[in-house]
Amino acid sequence: GENVEQHPSTLSVQEGDSAVIKCTYSDSASNYFPWYKQELGKGPQLIIDIRSNVGEKKDQRIAVTLNKTAKHFSLHITETQPEDSAVYFCAAAGGSYIPTFGRGTSLIVHP
Amino acid sequence: DVKVTQSSRYLVKRTGEKVFLECVQDMDHENMFWYRQDPGLGLRLIYFSYDVKMKEKGDIPEGYSVSREKKERFSLILESASTNQTSMYLCASSLGLADEGTYEQYFGPGTRLTVT
């Protein structure tokens, strides 16, 4: 089955800096890569996703890049703010709709 | 807005008890999922269901069962709770397979279960 590795497990940045979280996947059939943000006391919420037919997608301060050849994808957050502090999960899904999640990255943005 | 609700935020049960965790979604989603979340292990899929009365095992089904008698409700059952089932349990739902953009999962707030 699919295996998703996510790094780093913890990321600490100063407000205004950029943050990058990286994931790799093992199944070349995977074609959908969502990112979820989980705030304290809440369930994860989708923040951005990318399909295998594009290499990059942006939404305001967040962007995701995908390298299918290398089987890795990354989340980029620019101009970080304290409210970006949360746990972020990457995931990969193939022909089924069932995502395999990474282990999560705890992002801490210091004011 | 899609809403996924879970019956309890916090639950404390004794070893050997039968435990029911309930999840309800209000958006007529076909698919429903149960995950457990443990520190450093991410989200691990226990069971999922793609239709009423249908269920499929996920990655860690041992010690759990599920029930989906109505489309909007998906229950997770711990037949005989054990201490290693102490965890955060998350329910999610999503639309069916048909179209692009239907893969998004909507999560409930979670149930923190402690088995003593």
PDB file of N, CA, C and O in Angstrom, chain B residues 35-74:
ATOM      1  N   TYR B  35     -11.038   7.317  12.033  1.00  0.00           N
ATOM      2  CA  TYR B  35      -9.595   7.328  12.223  1.00  0.00           C
ATOM      3  C   TYR B  35      -9.295   7.382  13.716  1.00  0.00           C
ATOM      4  O   TYR B  35     -10.079   7.893  14.511  1.00  0.00           O
ATOM      5  N   ARG B  36      -8.095   6.910  14.054  1.00  0.00           N
ATOM      6  CA  ARG B  36      -7.576   7.236  15.368  1.00  0.00           C
ATOM      7  C   ARG B  36      -6.302   8.042  15.183  1.00  0.00           C
ATOM      8  O   ARG B  36      -5.552   7.838  14.206  1.00  0.00           O
ATOM      9  N   GLN B  37      -6.125   9.002  16.090  1.00  0.00           N
ATOM     10  CA  GLN B  37      -4.982   9.898  16.015  1.00  0.00           C
ATOM     11  C   GLN B  37      -4.161   9.763  17.276  1.00  0.00           C
ATOM     12  O   GLN B  37      -4.666   9.994  18.383  1.00  0.00           O
ATOM     13  N   ASP B  38      -2.911   9.389  17.121  1.00  0.00           N
ATOM     14  CA  ASP B  38      -1.988   9.258  18.238  1.00  0.00           C
ATOM     15  C   ASP B  38      -0.753  10.099  17.959  1.00  0.00           C
ATOM     16  O   ASP B  38      -0.314  10.205  16.800  1.00  0.00           O
ATOM     17  N   PRO B  39      -0.163  10.697  18.993  1.00  0.00           N
ATOM     18  CA  PRO B  39       1.015  11.554  18.791  1.00  0.00           C
ATOM     19  C   PRO B  39       2.121  10.825  18.038  1.00  0.00           C
ATOM     20  O   PRO B  39       2.503   9.702  18.378  1.00  0.00           O
ATOM     21  N   GLY B  40       2.623  11.464  16.999  1.00  0.00           N
ATOM     22  CA  GLY B  40       3.725  10.889  16.233  1.00  0.00           C
ATOM     23  C   GLY B  40       3.318   9.823  15.231  1.00  0.00           C
ATOM     24  O   GLY B  40       4.164   9.358  14.461  1.00  0.00           O
ATOM     25  N   LEU B  41       2.043   9.460  15.237  1.00  0.00           N
ATOM     26  CA  LEU B  41       1.586   8.405  14.314  1.00  0.00           C
ATOM     27  C   LEU B  41       0.606   8.929  13.269  1.00  0.00           C
ATOM     28  O   LEU B  41       0.182   8.179  12.377  1.00  0.00           O
ATOM     29  N   GLY B  42       0.219  10.169  13.372  1.00  0.00           N
ATOM     30  CA  GLY B  42      -0.691  10.739  12.389  1.00  0.00           C
ATOM     31  C   GLY B  42      -2.093  10.179  12.493  1.00  0.00           C
ATOM     32  O   GLY B  42      -2.553   9.792  13.574  1.00  0.00           O
ATOM     33  N   LEU B  43      -2.777  10.135  11.357  1.00  0.00           N
ATOM     34  CA  LEU B  43      -4.147   9.634  11.284  1.00  0.00           C
ATOM     35  C   LEU B  43      -4.121   8.243  10.679  1.00  0.00           C
ATOM     36  O   LEU B  43      -3.645   8.051   9.566  1.00  0.00           O
ATOM     37  N   ARG B  44      -4.647   7.289  11.410  1.00  0.00           N
ATOM     38  CA  ARG B  44      -4.679   5.912  10.910  1.00  0.00           C
ATOM     39  C   ARG B  44      -6.122   5.473  10.731  1.00  0.00           C
ATOM     40  O   ARG B  44      -6.942   5.624  11.632  1.00  0.00           O
ATOM     41  N   LEU B  45      -6.405   4.917   9.571  1.00  0.00           N
ATOM     42  CA  LEU B  45      -7.764   4.555   9.206  1.00  0.00           C
ATOM     43  C   LEU B  45      -8.164   3.248   9.864  1.00  0.00           C
ATOM     44  O   LEU B  45      -7.488   2.230   9.712  1.00  0.00           O
ATOM     45  N   ILE B  46      -9.300   3.269  10.559  1.00  0.00           N
ATOM     46  CA  ILE B  46      -9.801   2.065  11.237  1.00  0.00           C
ATOM     47  C   ILE B  46     -10.781   1.328  10.320  1.00  0.00           C
ATOM     48  O   ILE B  46     -10.609   0.150  10.020  1.00  0.00           O
ATOM     49  N   TYR B  47     -11.826   2.014   9.922  1.00  0.00           N
ATOM     50  CA  TYR B  47     -12.862   1.476   9.035  1.00  0.00           C
ATOM     51  C   TYR B  47     -13.400   2.613   8.185  1.00  0.00           C
ATOM     52  O   TYR B  47     -13.358   3.780   8.579  1.00  0.00           O
ATOM     53  N   PHE B  48     -13.963   2.252   7.041  1.00  0.00           N
ATOM     54  CA  PHE B  48     -14.714   3.221   6.274  1.00  0.00           C
ATOM     55  C   PHE B  48     -15.941   2.562   5.655  1.00  0.00           C
ATOM     56  O   PHE B  48     -16.050   1.331   5.619  1.00  0.00           O
ATOM     57  N   SER B  49     -16.839   3.401   5.202  1.00  0.00           N
ATOM     58  CA  SER B  49     -18.089   2.921   4.614  1.00  0.00           C
ATOM     59  C   SER B  49     -18.423   3.788   3.419  1.00  0.00           C
ATOM     60  O   SER B  49     -18.365   5.014   3.496  1.00  0.00           O
ATOM     61  N   TYR B  50     -18.765   3.166   2.301  1.00  0.00           N
ATOM     62  CA  TYR B  50     -19.101   3.925   1.098  1.00  0.00           C
ATOM     63  C   TYR B  50     -20.602   3.883   0.804  1.00  0.00           C
ATOM     64  O   TYR B  50     -21.045   4.410  -0.218  1.00  0.00           O
ATOM     65  N   ASP B  51     -21.360   3.240   1.669  1.00  0.00           N
ATOM     66  CA  ASP B  51     -22.804   3.195   1.469  1.00  0.00           C
ATOM     67  C   ASP B  51     -23.440   2.617   2.728  1.00  0.00           C
ATOM     68  O   ASP B  51     -22.766   1.976   3.545  1.00  0.00           O
ATOM     69  N   VAL B  52     -24.725   2.793   2.843  1.00  0.00           N
ATOM     70  CA  VAL B  52     -25.444   2.234   3.983  1.00  0.00           C
ATOM     71  C   VAL B  52     -25.226   0.721   4.024  1.00  0.00           C
ATOM     72  O   VAL B  52     -25.264   0.047   2.997  1.00  0.00           O
ATOM     73  N   LYS B  53     -24.971   0.238   5.219  1.00  0.00           N
ATOM     74  CA  LYS B  53     -24.750  -1.188   5.495  1.00  0.00           C
ATOM     75  C   LYS B  53     -23.472  -1.753   4.872  1.00  0.00           C
ATOM     76  O   LYS B  53     -23.212  -2.950   4.985  1.00  0.00           O
ATOM     77  N   MET B  54     -22.689  -0.907   4.215  1.00  0.00           N
ATOM     78  CA  MET B  54     -21.422  -1.366   3.646  1.00  0.00           C
ATOM     79  C   MET B  54     -20.275  -0.886   4.536  1.00  0.00           C
ATOM     80  O   MET B  54     -20.324   0.229   5.071  1.00  0.00           O
ATOM     81  N   LYS B  55     -19.264  -1.734   4.679  1.00  0.00           N
ATOM     82  CA  LYS B  55     -18.114  -1.350   5.472  1.00  0.00           C
ATOM     83  C   LYS B  55     -16.874  -2.034   4.921  1.00  0.00           C
ATOM     84  O   LYS B  55     -16.949  -3.126   4.363  1.00  0.00           O
ATOM     85  N   GLU B  56     -15.746  -1.353   5.095  1.00  0.00           N
ATOM     86  CA  GLU B  56     -14.474  -1.895   4.658  1.00  0.00           C
ATOM     87  C   GLU B  56     -13.441  -1.670   5.751  1.00  0.00           C
ATOM     88  O   GLU B  56     -13.437  -0.606   6.385  1.00  0.00           O
ATOM     89  N   LYS B  57     -12.575  -2.632   5.938  1.00  0.00           N
ATOM     90  CA  LYS B  57     -11.505  -2.472   6.922  1.00  0.00           C
ATOM     91  C   LYS B  57     -10.462  -1.485   6.416  1.00  0.00           C
ATOM     92  O   LYS B  57     -10.141  -1.455   5.226  1.00  0.00           O
ATOM     93  N   GLY B  58      -9.966  -0.709   7.366  1.00  0.00           N
ATOM     94  CA  GLY B  58      -8.855   0.173   7.062  1.00  0.00           C
ATOM     95  C   GLY B  58      -7.545  -0.485   7.445  1.00  0.00           C
ATOM     96  O   GLY B  58      -7.386  -1.701   7.348  1.00  0.00           O
ATOM     97  N   ASP B  59      -6.631   0.319   7.945  1.00  0.00           N
ATOM     98  CA  ASP B  59      -5.297  -0.187   8.258  1.00  0.00           C
ATOM     99  C   ASP B  59      -5.201  -0.849   9.625  1.00  0.00           C
ATOM    100  O   ASP B  59      -4.358  -1.705   9.853  1.00  0.00           O
ATOM    101  N   ILE B  60      -6.065  -0.447  10.558  1.00  0.00           N
ATOM    102  CA  ILE B  60      -5.975  -0.966  11.934  1.00  0.00           C
ATOM    103  C   ILE B  60      -7.354  -1.344  12.469  1.00  0.00           C
ATOM    104  O   ILE B  60      -7.823  -0.805  13.453  1.00  0.00           O
ATOM    105  N   PRO B  61      -8.036  -2.332  11.865  1.00  0.00           N
ATOM    106  CA  PRO B  61      -9.401  -2.650  12.299  1.00  0.00           C
ATOM    107  C   PRO B  61      -9.511  -3.534  13.542  1.00  0.00           C
ATOM    108  O   PRO B  61     -10.593  -3.662  14.113  1.00  0.00           O
ATOM    109  N   GLU B  62      -8.392  -4.114  13.961  1.00  0.00           N
ATOM    110  CA  GLU B  62      -8.452  -5.098  15.049  1.00  0.00           C
ATOM    111  C   GLU B  62      -8.973  -4.453  16.330  1.00  0.00           C
ATOM    112  O   GLU B  62      -8.488  -3.421  16.762  1.00  0.00           O
ATOM    113  N   GLY B  63      -9.968  -5.114  16.930  1.00  0.00           N
ATOM    114  CA  GLY B  63     -10.538  -4.629  18.181  1.00  0.00           C
ATOM    115  C   GLY B  63     -11.696  -3.661  17.992  1.00  0.00           C
ATOM    116  O   GLY B  63     -12.286  -3.198  18.966  1.00  0.00           O
ATOM    117  N   TYR B  64     -12.025  -3.370  16.722  1.00  0.00           N
ATOM    118  CA  TYR B  64     -13.105  -2.438  16.411  1.00  0.00           C
ATOM    119  C   TYR B  64     -14.110  -3.073  15.466  1.00  0.00           C
ATOM    120  O   TYR B  64     -13.788  -3.987  14.715  1.00  0.00           O
ATOM    121  N   SER B  65     -15.325  -2.556  15.503  1.00  0.00           N
ATOM    122  CA  SER B  65     -16.302  -2.860  14.474  1.00  0.00           C
ATOM    123  C   SER B  65     -17.076  -1.578  14.209  1.00  0.00           C
ATOM    124  O   SER B  65     -16.932  -0.589  14.938  1.00  0.00           O
ATOM    125  N   VAL B  66     -17.883  -1.584  13.144  1.00  0.00           N
ATOM    126  CA  VAL B  66     -18.628  -0.383  12.785  1.00  0.00           C
ATOM    127  C   VAL B  66     -20.044  -0.780  12.372  1.00  0.00           C
ATOM    128  O   VAL B  66     -20.334  -1.931  12.074  1.00  0.00           O
ATOM    129  N   SER B  67     -20.887   0.239  12.341  1.00  0.00           N
ATOM    130  CA  SER B  67     -22.265   0.041  11.914  1.00  0.00           C
ATOM    131  C   SER B  67     -22.720   1.276  11.159  1.00  0.00           C
ATOM    132  O   SER B  67     -22.485   2.406  11.599  1.00  0.00           O
ATOM    133  N   ARG B  68     -23.369   1.044  10.015  1.00  0.00           N
ATOM    134  CA  ARG B  68     -23.947   2.160   9.261  1.00  0.00           C
ATOM    135  C   ARG B  68     -25.334   1.735   8.788  1.00  0.00           C
ATOM    136  O   ARG B  68     -25.492   1.173   7.720  1.00  0.00           O
ATOM    137  N   GLU B  69     -26.307   2.034   9.609  1.00  0.00           N
ATOM    138  CA  GLU B  69     -27.697   1.682   9.317  1.00  0.00           C
ATOM    139  C   GLU B  69     -28.415   2.790   8.559  1.00  0.00           C
ATOM    140  O   GLU B  69     -29.385   2.543   7.834  1.00  0.00           O
ATOM    141  N   LYS B  70     -27.936   4.014   8.716  1.00  0.00           N
ATOM    142  CA  LYS B  70     -28.494   5.152   7.991  1.00  0.00           C
ATOM    143  C   LYS B  70     -27.350   5.912   7.323  1.00  0.00           C
ATOM    144  O   LYS B  70     -26.225   5.912   7.815  1.00  0.00           O
ATOM    145  N   LYS B  71     -27.647   6.587   6.239  1.00  0.00           N
ATOM    146  CA  LYS B  71     -26.612   7.245   5.460  1.00  0.00           C
ATOM    147  C   LYS B  71     -25.848   8.273   6.282  1.00  0.00           C
ATOM    148  O   LYS B  71     -24.649   8.452   6.118  1.00  0.00           O
ATOM    149  N   GLU B  72     -26.546   8.974   7.159  1.00  0.00           N
ATOM    150  CA  GLU B  72     -25.923  10.078   7.864  1.00  0.00           C
ATOM    151  C   GLU B  72     -25.171   9.663   9.127  1.00  0.00           C
ATOM    152  O   GLU B  72     -24.491  10.473   9.725  1.00  0.00           O
ATOM    153  N   ARG B  73     -25.276   8.414   9.520  1.00  0.00           N
ATOM    154  CA  ARG B  73     -24.732   8.003  10.815  1.00  0.00           C
ATOM    155  C   ARG B  73     -23.778   6.825  10.671  1.00  0.00           C
ATOM    156  O   ARG B  73     -24.084   5.823  10.009  1.00  0.00           O
ATOM    157  N   PHE B  74     -22.625   6.957  11.325  1.00  0.00           N
ATOM    158  CA  PHE B  74     -21.603   5.902  11.260  1.00  0.00           C
ATOM    159  C   PHE B  74     -21.079   5.705  12.676  1.00  0.00           C
ATOM    160  O   PHE B  74     -20.571   6.656  13.281  1.00  0.00           O
TER     161      PHE B  74
END
